[in-house]
């Protein structure tokens, strides 16, 4: 089922895009919780990590390797990558996304 992120991929609603290639798109979170808060999403409609299959491993690896490039482009060396997998883990948009967060001190463990 399509979400608001599909509309962002299609250019139907605006987003502050910081990176795009044929496989994925990265844009600033509308409700940033840190100086850098980017959402990295696959263009393929995957609900979350649990929805990913063996055939998606190249896509997932590609996205993980892009996080450094995206953080670098924003001027941040240290960053956290988080994905909320399922409603019980606070996933609110059901299109896979990796939060790339940085620019302030981050606590561990997360809440
Ligand atoms: P989740 O809670 O599913 O892990 O994260 C969803 C994220 O998407 C939230 O941080 C929320 O602020 C962000 N978000 C929701 N709708 C939009 C939107 O239309 N544009 C942008 N840029 N971010 C959105």
Short mmCIF file of C-alpha atoms and ligand atoms in Angstrom, two decimals:
data_model
loop_
_atom_site.label_atom_id
_atom_site.label_comp_id
_atom_site.label_asym_id
_atom_site.label_seq_id
_atom_site.Cartn_x
_atom_site.Cartn_y
_atom_site.Cartn_z
CA UNK A 1 0.00 0.00 0.00
CA UNK A 2 1.41 3.38 -0.99
CA UNK A 3 2.30 5.98 1.61
CA UNK A 4 3.19 9.65 1.65
CA UNK A 5 6.77 8.63 0.84
CA UNK A 6 5.62 7.23 -2.52
CA UNK A 7 4.19 10.67 -3.28
CA UNK A 8 7.56 12.22 -2.38
CA UNK A 9 9.33 9.75 -4.71
CA UNK A 10 6.87 10.64 -7.47
CA UNK A 11 7.41 14.36 -6.88
CA UNK A 12 3.73 14.82 -6.06
CA UNK A 13 4.51 16.45 -2.73
CA UNK A 14 7.65 18.48 -2.02
CA UNK A 15 10.59 17.37 0.06
CA UNK A 16 14.00 18.83 0.82
CA UNK A 17 15.97 16.22 -1.12
CA UNK A 18 19.66 15.84 -0.25
CA UNK A 19 20.49 12.72 -2.30
CA UNK A 20 18.87 10.70 -5.06
CA UNK A 21 19.85 7.86 -7.35
CA UNK A 22 17.94 5.19 -9.26
CA UNK A 23 17.48 3.06 -6.13
CA UNK A 24 16.92 5.45 -3.25
CA UNK A 25 16.05 8.95 -2.12
CA UNK A 26 17.16 10.93 0.93
CA UNK A 27 15.37 14.03 2.22
CA UNK A 28 15.16 16.06 5.41
CA UNK A 29 12.67 14.90 8.01
CA UNK A 30 9.79 17.37 8.31
CA UNK A 31 9.98 17.12 12.11
CA UNK A 32 13.74 17.03 12.70
CA UNK A 33 14.92 15.87 16.11
CA UNK A 34 18.55 16.87 15.53
CA UNK A 35 20.51 19.36 13.40
CA UNK A 36 20.85 16.56 10.85
CA UNK A 37 17.78 14.37 10.49
CA UNK A 38 17.53 12.77 7.08
CA UNK A 39 15.25 9.98 5.91
CA UNK A 40 16.79 7.54 3.45
CA UNK A 41 14.19 5.47 1.62
CA UNK A 42 14.25 2.88 -1.16
CA UNK A 43 12.27 3.78 -4.26
CA UNK A 44 10.95 0.23 -4.14
CA UNK A 45 7.87 0.00 -1.93
CA UNK A 46 9.05 -2.07 1.03
CA UNK A 47 6.99 -1.74 4.20
CA UNK A 48 9.93 -2.13 6.56
CA UNK A 49 12.93 -4.38 7.15
CA UNK A 50 10.65 -7.32 7.93
CA UNK A 51 9.23 -6.97 4.43
CA UNK A 52 12.67 -7.23 2.79
CA UNK A 53 13.66 -10.44 1.06
CA UNK A 54 16.88 -12.08 -0.06
CA UNK A 55 16.54 -10.30 -3.41
CA UNK A 56 16.65 -6.94 -1.60
CA UNK A 57 20.08 -7.46 -0.04
CA UNK A 58 21.91 -5.50 -2.73
CA UNK A 59 19.49 -2.59 -2.32
CA UNK A 60 19.88 -2.63 1.47
CA UNK A 61 23.67 -2.81 1.23
CA UNK A 62 23.64 0.05 -1.26
CA UNK A 63 21.60 2.18 1.12
CA UNK A 64 23.81 1.41 4.13
CA UNK A 65 26.89 2.43 2.17
CA UNK A 66 25.18 5.67 1.09
CA UNK A 67 24.62 6.80 4.71
CA UNK A 68 28.25 7.91 5.06
CA UNK A 69 28.12 9.86 1.80
CA UNK A 70 24.88 11.54 2.85
CA UNK A 71 26.16 12.43 6.34
CA UNK A 72 29.41 13.71 4.83
CA UNK A 73 27.46 15.93 2.44
CA UNK A 74 25.72 17.50 5.44
CA UNK A 75 29.05 18.06 7.22
CA UNK A 76 28.71 15.34 9.85
CA UNK A 77 31.26 12.60 10.49
CA UNK A 78 29.42 10.91 13.35
CA UNK A 79 25.82 9.89 12.93
CA UNK A 80 23.25 7.32 13.95
CA UNK A 81 21.16 5.17 11.59
CA UNK A 82 17.82 4.00 12.97
CA UNK A 83 14.86 2.17 11.51
CA UNK A 84 11.63 1.64 13.38
CA UNK A 85 10.29 -1.75 12.34
CA UNK A 86 6.57 -2.04 13.03
CA UNK A 87 4.00 -0.03 14.96
CA UNK A 88 5.23 -1.40 18.26
CA UNK A 89 8.65 0.08 17.48
CA UNK A 90 7.10 3.49 16.67
CA UNK A 91 7.03 3.08 12.90
CA UNK A 92 4.46 5.60 11.66
CA UNK A 93 5.09 5.63 7.90
CA UNK A 94 4.89 2.16 6.42
CA UNK A 95 7.50 2.59 3.71
CA UNK A 96 10.98 1.47 4.80
CA UNK A 97 13.12 4.39 5.92
CA UNK A 98 16.40 4.85 7.71
CA UNK A 99 16.68 7.88 9.95
CA UNK A 100 20.18 9.40 9.67
CA UNK A 101 20.61 11.55 12.74
CA UNK A 102 23.52 13.69 13.90
CA UNK A 103 24.79 17.09 14.90
CA UNK A 104 24.14 16.79 18.62
CA UNK A 105 25.20 14.38 21.34
CA UNK A 106 23.05 11.27 21.19
CA UNK A 107 22.13 9.18 24.19
CA UNK A 108 22.41 5.43 24.44
CA UNK A 109 20.34 3.36 24.87
CA UNK A 110 17.63 5.09 22.85
CA UNK A 111 14.20 5.38 24.44
P1 LIG B 1 8.81 6.64 11.76
O1 LIG B 1 8.09 7.10 12.99
O2 LIG B 1 7.88 5.90 10.83
O3 LIG B 1 10.07 5.89 12.06
O4 LIG B 1 9.31 7.95 11.04
C1 LIG B 1 8.56 8.63 10.11
C2 LIG B 1 9.20 9.97 9.93
O5 LIG B 1 8.68 10.58 8.78
C3 LIG B 1 8.95 10.94 11.10
O6 LIG B 1 10.18 11.33 11.67
C4 LIG B 1 8.21 12.09 10.44
O7 LIG B 1 8.58 13.36 10.97
C5 LIG B 1 8.58 11.95 8.98
N1 LIG B 1 7.59 12.42 8.04
C6 LIG B 1 6.28 12.09 8.02
N2 LIG B 1 5.66 12.67 6.99
C7 LIG B 1 6.62 13.40 6.33
C8 LIG B 1 6.57 14.23 5.17
O8 LIG B 1 5.55 14.43 4.52
N3 LIG B 1 7.74 14.81 4.79
C9 LIG B 1 8.91 14.61 5.48
N4 LIG B 1 10.00 15.22 5.02
N5 LIG B 1 8.98 13.83 6.57
C10 LIG B 1 7.83 13.23 7.00
#
